[in-house]
PDB file of C-alpha atoms in Angstrom:
ATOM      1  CA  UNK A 112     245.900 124.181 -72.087  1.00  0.00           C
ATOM      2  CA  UNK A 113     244.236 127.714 -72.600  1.00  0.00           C
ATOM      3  CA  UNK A 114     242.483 126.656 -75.641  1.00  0.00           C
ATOM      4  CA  UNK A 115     241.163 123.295 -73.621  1.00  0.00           C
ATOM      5  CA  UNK A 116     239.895 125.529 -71.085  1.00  0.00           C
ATOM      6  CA  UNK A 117     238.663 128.056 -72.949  1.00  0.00           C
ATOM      7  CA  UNK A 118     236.349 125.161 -74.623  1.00  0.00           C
ATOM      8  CA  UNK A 119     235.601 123.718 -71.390  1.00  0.00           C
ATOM      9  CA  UNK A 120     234.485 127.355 -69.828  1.00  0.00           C
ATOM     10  CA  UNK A 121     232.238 127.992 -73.075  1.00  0.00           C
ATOM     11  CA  UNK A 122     230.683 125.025 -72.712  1.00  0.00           C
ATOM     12  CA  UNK A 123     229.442 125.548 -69.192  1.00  0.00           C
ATOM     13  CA  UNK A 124     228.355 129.048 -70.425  1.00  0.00           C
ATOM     14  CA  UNK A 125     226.069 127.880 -73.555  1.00  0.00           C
ATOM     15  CA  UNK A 126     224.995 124.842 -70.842  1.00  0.00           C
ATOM     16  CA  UNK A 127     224.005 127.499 -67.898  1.00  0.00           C
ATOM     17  CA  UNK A 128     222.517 129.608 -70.945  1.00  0.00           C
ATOM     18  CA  UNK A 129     220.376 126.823 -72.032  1.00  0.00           C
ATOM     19  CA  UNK A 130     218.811 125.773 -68.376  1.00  0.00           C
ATOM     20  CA  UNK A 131     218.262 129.369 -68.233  1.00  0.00           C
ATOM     21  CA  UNK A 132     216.358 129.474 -71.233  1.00  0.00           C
ATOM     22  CA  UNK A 133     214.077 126.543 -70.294  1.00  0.00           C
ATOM     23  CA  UNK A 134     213.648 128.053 -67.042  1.00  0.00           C
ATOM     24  CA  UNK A 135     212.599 130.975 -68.652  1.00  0.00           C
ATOM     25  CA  UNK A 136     209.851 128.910 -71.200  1.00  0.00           C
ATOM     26  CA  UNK A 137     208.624 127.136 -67.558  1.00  0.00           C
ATOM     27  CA  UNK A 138     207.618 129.969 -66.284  1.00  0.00           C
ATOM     28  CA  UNK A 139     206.184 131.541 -69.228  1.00  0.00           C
ATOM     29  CA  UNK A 140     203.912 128.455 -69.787  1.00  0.00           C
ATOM     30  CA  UNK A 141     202.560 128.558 -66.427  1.00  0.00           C
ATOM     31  CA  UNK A 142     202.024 132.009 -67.184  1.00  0.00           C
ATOM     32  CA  UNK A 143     200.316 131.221 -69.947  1.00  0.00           C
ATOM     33  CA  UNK A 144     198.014 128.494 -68.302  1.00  0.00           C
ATOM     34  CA  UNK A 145     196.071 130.795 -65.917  1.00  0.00           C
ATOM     35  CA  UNK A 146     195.052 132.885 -68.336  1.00  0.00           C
ATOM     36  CA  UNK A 147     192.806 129.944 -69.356  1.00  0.00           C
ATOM     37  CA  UNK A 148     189.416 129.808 -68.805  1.00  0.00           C
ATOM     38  CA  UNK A 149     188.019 127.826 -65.519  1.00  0.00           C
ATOM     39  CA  UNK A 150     186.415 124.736 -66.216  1.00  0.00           C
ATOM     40  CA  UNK A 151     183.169 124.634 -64.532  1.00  0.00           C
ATOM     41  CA  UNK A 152     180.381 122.844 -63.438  1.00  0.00           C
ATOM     42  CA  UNK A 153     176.904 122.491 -61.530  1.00  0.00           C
ATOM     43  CA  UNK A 154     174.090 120.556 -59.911  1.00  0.00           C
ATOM     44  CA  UNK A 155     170.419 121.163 -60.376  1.00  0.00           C
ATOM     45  CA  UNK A 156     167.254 119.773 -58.098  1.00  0.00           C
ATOM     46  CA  UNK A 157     164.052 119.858 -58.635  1.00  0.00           C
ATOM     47  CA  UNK A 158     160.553 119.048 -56.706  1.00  0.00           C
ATOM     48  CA  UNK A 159     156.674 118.643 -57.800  1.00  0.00           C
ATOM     49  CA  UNK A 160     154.499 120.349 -54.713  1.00  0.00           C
ATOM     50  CA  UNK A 161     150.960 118.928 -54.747  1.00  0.00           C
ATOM     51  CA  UNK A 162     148.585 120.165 -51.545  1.00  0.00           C
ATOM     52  CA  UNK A 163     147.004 117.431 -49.784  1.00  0.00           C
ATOM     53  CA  UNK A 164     143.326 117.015 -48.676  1.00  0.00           C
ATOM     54  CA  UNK A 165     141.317 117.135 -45.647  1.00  0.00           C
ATOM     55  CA  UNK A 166     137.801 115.820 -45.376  1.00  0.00           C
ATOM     56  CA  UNK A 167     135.915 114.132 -42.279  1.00  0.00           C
ATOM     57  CA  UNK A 168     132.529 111.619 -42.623  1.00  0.00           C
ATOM     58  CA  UNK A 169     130.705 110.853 -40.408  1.00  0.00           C
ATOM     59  CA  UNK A 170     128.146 107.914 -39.630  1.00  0.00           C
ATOM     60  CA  UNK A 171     124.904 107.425 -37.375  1.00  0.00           C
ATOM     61  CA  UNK A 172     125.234 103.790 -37.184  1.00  0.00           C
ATOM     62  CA  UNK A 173     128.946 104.072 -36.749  1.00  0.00           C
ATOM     63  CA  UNK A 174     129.200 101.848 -39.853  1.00  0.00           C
ATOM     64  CA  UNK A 175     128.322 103.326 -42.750  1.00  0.00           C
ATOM     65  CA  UNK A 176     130.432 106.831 -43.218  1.00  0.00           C
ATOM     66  CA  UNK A 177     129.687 109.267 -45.889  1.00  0.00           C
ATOM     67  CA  UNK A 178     129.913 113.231 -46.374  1.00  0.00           C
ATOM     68  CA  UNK A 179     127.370 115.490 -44.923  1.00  0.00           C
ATOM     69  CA  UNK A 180     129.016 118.968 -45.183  1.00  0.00           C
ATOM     70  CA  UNK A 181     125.938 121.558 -44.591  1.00  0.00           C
ATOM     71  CA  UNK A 182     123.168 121.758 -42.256  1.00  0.00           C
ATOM     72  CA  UNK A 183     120.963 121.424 -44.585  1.00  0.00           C
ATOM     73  CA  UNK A 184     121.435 117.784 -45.037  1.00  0.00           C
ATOM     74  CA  UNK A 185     122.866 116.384 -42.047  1.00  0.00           C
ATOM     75  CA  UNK A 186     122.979 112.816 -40.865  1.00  0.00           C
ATOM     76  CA  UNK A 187     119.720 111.489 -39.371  1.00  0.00           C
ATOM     77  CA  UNK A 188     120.576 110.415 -35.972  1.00  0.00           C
ATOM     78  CA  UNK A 189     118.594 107.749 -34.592  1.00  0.00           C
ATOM     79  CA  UNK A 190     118.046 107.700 -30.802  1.00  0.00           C
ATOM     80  CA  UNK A 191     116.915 104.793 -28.161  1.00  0.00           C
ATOM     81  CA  UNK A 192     114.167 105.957 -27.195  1.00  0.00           C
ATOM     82  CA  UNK A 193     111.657 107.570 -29.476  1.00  0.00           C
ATOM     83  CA  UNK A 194     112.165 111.205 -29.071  1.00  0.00           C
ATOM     84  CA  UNK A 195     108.688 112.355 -30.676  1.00  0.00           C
ATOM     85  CA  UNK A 196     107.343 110.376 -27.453  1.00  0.00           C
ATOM     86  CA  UNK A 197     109.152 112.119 -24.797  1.00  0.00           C
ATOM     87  CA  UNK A 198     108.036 113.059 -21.511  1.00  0.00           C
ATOM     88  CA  UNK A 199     109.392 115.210 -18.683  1.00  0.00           C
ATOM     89  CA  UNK A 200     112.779 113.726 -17.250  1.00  0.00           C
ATOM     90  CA  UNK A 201     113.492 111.375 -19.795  1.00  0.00           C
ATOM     91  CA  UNK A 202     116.548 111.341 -21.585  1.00  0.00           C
ATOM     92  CA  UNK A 203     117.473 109.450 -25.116  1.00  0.00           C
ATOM     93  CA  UNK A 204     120.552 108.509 -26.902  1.00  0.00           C
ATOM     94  CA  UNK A 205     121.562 108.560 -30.336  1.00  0.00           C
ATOM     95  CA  UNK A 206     125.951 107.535 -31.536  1.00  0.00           C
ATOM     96  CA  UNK A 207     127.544 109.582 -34.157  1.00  0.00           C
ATOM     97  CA  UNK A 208     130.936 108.518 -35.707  1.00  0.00           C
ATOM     98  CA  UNK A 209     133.238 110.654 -37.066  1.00  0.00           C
ATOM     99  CA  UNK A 210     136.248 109.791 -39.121  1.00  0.00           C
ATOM    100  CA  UNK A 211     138.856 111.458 -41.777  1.00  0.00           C
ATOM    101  CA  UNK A 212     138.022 109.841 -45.469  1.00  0.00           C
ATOM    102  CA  UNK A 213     140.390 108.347 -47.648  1.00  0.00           C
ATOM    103  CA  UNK A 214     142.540 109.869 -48.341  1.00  0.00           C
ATOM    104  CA  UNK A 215     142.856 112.579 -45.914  1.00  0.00           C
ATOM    105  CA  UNK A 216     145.609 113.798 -43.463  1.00  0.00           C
ATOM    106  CA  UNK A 217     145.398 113.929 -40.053  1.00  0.00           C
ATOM    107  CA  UNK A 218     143.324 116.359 -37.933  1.00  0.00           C
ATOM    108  CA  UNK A 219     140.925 117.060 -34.863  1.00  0.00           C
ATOM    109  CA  UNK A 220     137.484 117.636 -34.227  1.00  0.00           C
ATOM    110  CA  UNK A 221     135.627 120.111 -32.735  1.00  0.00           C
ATOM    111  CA  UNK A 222     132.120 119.490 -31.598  1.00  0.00           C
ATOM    112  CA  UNK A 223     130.023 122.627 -31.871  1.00  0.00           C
ATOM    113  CA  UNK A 224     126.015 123.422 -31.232  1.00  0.00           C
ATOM    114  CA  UNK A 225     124.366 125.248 -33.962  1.00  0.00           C
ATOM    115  CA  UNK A 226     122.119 128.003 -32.339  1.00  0.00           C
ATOM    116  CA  UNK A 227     118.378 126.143 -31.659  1.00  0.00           C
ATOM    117  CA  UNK A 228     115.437 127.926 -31.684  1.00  0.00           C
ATOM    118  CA  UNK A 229     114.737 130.013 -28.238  1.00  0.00           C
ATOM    119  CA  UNK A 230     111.177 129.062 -28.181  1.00  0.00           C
ATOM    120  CA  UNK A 231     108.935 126.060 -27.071  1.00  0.00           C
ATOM    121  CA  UNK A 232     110.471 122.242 -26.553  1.00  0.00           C
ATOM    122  CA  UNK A 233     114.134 123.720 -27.155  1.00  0.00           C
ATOM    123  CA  UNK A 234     113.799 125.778 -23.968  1.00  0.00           C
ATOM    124  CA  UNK A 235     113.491 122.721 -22.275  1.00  0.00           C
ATOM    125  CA  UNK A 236     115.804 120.605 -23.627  1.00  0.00           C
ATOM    126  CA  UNK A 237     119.285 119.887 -22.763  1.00  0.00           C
ATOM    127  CA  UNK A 238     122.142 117.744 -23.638  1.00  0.00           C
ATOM    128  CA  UNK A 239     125.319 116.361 -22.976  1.00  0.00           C
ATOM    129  CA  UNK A 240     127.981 114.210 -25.260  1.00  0.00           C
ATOM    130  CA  UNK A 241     130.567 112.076 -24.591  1.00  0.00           C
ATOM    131  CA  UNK A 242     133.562 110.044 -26.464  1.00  0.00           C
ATOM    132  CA  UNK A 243     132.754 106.290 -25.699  1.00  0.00           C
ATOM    133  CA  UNK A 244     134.915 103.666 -27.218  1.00  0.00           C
ATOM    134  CA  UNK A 245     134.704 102.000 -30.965  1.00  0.00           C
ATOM    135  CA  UNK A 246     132.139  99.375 -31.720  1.00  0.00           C
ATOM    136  CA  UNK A 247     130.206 100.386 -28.552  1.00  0.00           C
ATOM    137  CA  UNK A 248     125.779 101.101 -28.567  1.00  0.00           C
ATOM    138  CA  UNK A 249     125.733 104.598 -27.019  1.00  0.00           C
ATOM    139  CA  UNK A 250     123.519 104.033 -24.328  1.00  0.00           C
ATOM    140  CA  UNK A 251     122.883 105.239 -20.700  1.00  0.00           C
ATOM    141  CA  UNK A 252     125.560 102.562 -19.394  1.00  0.00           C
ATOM    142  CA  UNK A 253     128.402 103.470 -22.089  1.00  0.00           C
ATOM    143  CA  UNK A 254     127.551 107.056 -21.897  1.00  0.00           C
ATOM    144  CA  UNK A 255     128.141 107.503 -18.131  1.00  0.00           C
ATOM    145  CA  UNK A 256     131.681 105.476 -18.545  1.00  0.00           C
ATOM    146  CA  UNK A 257     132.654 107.850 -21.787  1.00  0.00           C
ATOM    147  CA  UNK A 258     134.755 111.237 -21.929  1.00  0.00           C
ATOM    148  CA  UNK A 259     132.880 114.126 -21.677  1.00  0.00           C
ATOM    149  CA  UNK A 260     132.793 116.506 -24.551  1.00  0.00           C
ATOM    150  CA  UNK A 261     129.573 118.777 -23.472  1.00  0.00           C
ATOM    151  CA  UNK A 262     128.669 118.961 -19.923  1.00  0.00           C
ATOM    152  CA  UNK A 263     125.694 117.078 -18.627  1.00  0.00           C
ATOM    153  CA  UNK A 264     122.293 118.956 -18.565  1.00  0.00           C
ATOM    154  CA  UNK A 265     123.874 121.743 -20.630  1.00  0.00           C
ATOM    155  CA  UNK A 266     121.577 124.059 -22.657  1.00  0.00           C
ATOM    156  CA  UNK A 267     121.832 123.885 -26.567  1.00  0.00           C
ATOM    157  CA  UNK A 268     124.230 126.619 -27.273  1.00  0.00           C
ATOM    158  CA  UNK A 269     126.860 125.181 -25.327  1.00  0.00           C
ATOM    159  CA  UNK A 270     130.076 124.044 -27.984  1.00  0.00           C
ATOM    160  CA  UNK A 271     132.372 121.062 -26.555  1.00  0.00           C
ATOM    161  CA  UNK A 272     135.099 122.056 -24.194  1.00  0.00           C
ATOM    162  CA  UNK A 273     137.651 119.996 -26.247  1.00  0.00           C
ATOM    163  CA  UNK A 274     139.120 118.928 -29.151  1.00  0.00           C
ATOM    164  CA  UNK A 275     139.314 114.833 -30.797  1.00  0.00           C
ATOM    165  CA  UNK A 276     142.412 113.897 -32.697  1.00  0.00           C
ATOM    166  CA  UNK A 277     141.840 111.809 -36.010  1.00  0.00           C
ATOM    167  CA  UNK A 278     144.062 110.153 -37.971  1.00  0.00           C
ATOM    168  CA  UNK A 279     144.524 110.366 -41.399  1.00  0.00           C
ATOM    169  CA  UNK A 280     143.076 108.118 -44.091  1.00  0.00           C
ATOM    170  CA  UNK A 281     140.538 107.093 -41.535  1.00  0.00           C
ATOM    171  CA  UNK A 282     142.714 105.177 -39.274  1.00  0.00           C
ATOM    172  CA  UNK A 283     140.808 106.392 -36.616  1.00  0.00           C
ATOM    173  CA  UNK A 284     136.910 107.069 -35.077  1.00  0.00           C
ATOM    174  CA  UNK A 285     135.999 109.251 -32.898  1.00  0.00           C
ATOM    175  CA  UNK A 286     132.233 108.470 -31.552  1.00  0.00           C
ATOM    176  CA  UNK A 287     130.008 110.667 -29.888  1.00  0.00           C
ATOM    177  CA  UNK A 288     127.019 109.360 -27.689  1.00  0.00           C
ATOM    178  CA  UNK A 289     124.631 112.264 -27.104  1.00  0.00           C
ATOM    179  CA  UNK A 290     121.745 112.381 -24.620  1.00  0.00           C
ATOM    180  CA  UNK A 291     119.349 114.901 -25.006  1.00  0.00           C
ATOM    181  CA  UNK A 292     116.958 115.436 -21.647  1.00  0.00           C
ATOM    182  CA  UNK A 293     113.408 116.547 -21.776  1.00  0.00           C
ATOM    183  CA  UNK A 294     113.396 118.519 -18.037  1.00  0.00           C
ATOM    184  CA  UNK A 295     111.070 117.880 -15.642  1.00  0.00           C
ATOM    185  CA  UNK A 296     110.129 121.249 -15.528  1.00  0.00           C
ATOM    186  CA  UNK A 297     108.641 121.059 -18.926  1.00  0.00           C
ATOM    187  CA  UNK A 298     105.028 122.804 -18.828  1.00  0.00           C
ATOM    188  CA  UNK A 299     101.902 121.782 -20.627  1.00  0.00           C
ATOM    189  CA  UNK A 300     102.218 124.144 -23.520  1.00  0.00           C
ATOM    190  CA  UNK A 301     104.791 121.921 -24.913  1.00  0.00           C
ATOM    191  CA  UNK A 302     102.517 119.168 -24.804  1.00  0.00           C
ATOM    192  CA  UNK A 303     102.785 117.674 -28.827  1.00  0.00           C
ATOM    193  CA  UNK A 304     105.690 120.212 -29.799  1.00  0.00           C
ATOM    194  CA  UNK A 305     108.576 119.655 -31.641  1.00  0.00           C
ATOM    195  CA  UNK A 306     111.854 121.263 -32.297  1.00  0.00           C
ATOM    196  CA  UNK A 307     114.746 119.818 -34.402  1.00  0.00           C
ATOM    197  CA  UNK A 308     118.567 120.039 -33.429  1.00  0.00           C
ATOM    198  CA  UNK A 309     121.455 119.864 -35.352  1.00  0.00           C
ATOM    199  CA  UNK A 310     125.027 119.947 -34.149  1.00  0.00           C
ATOM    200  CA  UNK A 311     128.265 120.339 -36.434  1.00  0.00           C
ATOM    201  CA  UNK A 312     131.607 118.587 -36.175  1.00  0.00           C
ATOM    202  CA  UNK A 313     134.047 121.068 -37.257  1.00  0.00           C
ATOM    203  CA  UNK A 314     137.161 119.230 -38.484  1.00  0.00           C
ATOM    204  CA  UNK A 315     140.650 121.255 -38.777  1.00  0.00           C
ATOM    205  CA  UNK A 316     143.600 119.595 -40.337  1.00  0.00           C
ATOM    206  CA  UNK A 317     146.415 119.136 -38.263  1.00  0.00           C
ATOM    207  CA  UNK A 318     149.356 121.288 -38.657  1.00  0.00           C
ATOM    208  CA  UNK A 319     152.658 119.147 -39.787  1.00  0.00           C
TER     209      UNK A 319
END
């Protein structure tokens, strides 16, 4: 009976020795494993910039647009009324269209009066502009129903008291009727004279 149990007791003692053992090899290769390296990864992106463009044209016959970027060679506005024939208290109107080209982004317009000359007919000239709708003759019946821009009567200097939105790729006109006024005050001595005035459109690209 010893001798069975004796067997029977080593037994359990080699079995408990052996679970022990592979206990021990569990937990040395876990051990093992984190000293691996990490496995790793990662994501790139990536974008091309390009700057747009902005660029306005503008058109006297509210038709046929094109660049005229100096003063030097603006476009030749053509009024009603002849103005080398004018006489005190008449006034004449000429249309100017203004657009973005295409392509272009969005912006707004700015009219602006570049400075006339301080002498002779100028002194007696004044102006006025006004937004009238598209595909509309600017004349003294669609200027009185348009949105002023420049007071009435107002002396040359005088800039536009607001600003035109445009849309880009010329999805949108803006057109200006201008009457210029010969006052009846004009004197003799400007009898024959002549003066020439040019106004700019300032366009500014809008901001996004």
């Amino acid at each position: 009976m010893n001798t069975r149990r004796s067997v029977r007791e080593a037994k359990r003692n080699r079995s408990r020795r052996i679970r022990a053992v592979l206990a021990g090899g569990l937990v040395l290769g876990i051990g093992a494993g984190a000293t691996l390296a990490a496995w790793n990864d990662s994501e790139y992106g990536s974008a091309t910039f390009t700057a747009g463009r902005f660029e306005i044209v503008g058109a006297a016959d509210g038709t046929t647009f094109a660049s005229h970027a100096t003063a030097g060679a603006p476009a030749a506005l053509t009024f009603a009324a002849t103005p080398s024939s004018m006489v005190p208290g008449a006034t004449t109107y000429a249309l100017f269209s203004v657009k973005t080209a295409n392509p272009s982004v969005a912006g707004s317009l700015q009219w602006n009066a570049v400075t006339p000359s301080a002498t002779g007919l100028a002194v007696y000239l004044r102006y006025g502009v006004r937004t009238i709708p598209a595909a509309t003759a600017c004349t003294s019946t669609s200027y009185a129903a348009g949105t002023s821009v420049v007071p009435d009567l107002s002396v040359l200097a005088t800039n536009g008291t607001a600003t035109q939105p445009v849309s880009a790729n010329g999805g949108s006109t803006v057109n200006y009727c201008i009457a210029v006024t010969l006052q009846a005050a004009a004197d003799n001595t400007v009898q024959g004279a002549s003066t020439t005035l040019t106004w700019q459109v300032l366009g500014t690209a809008a901001a996004p």
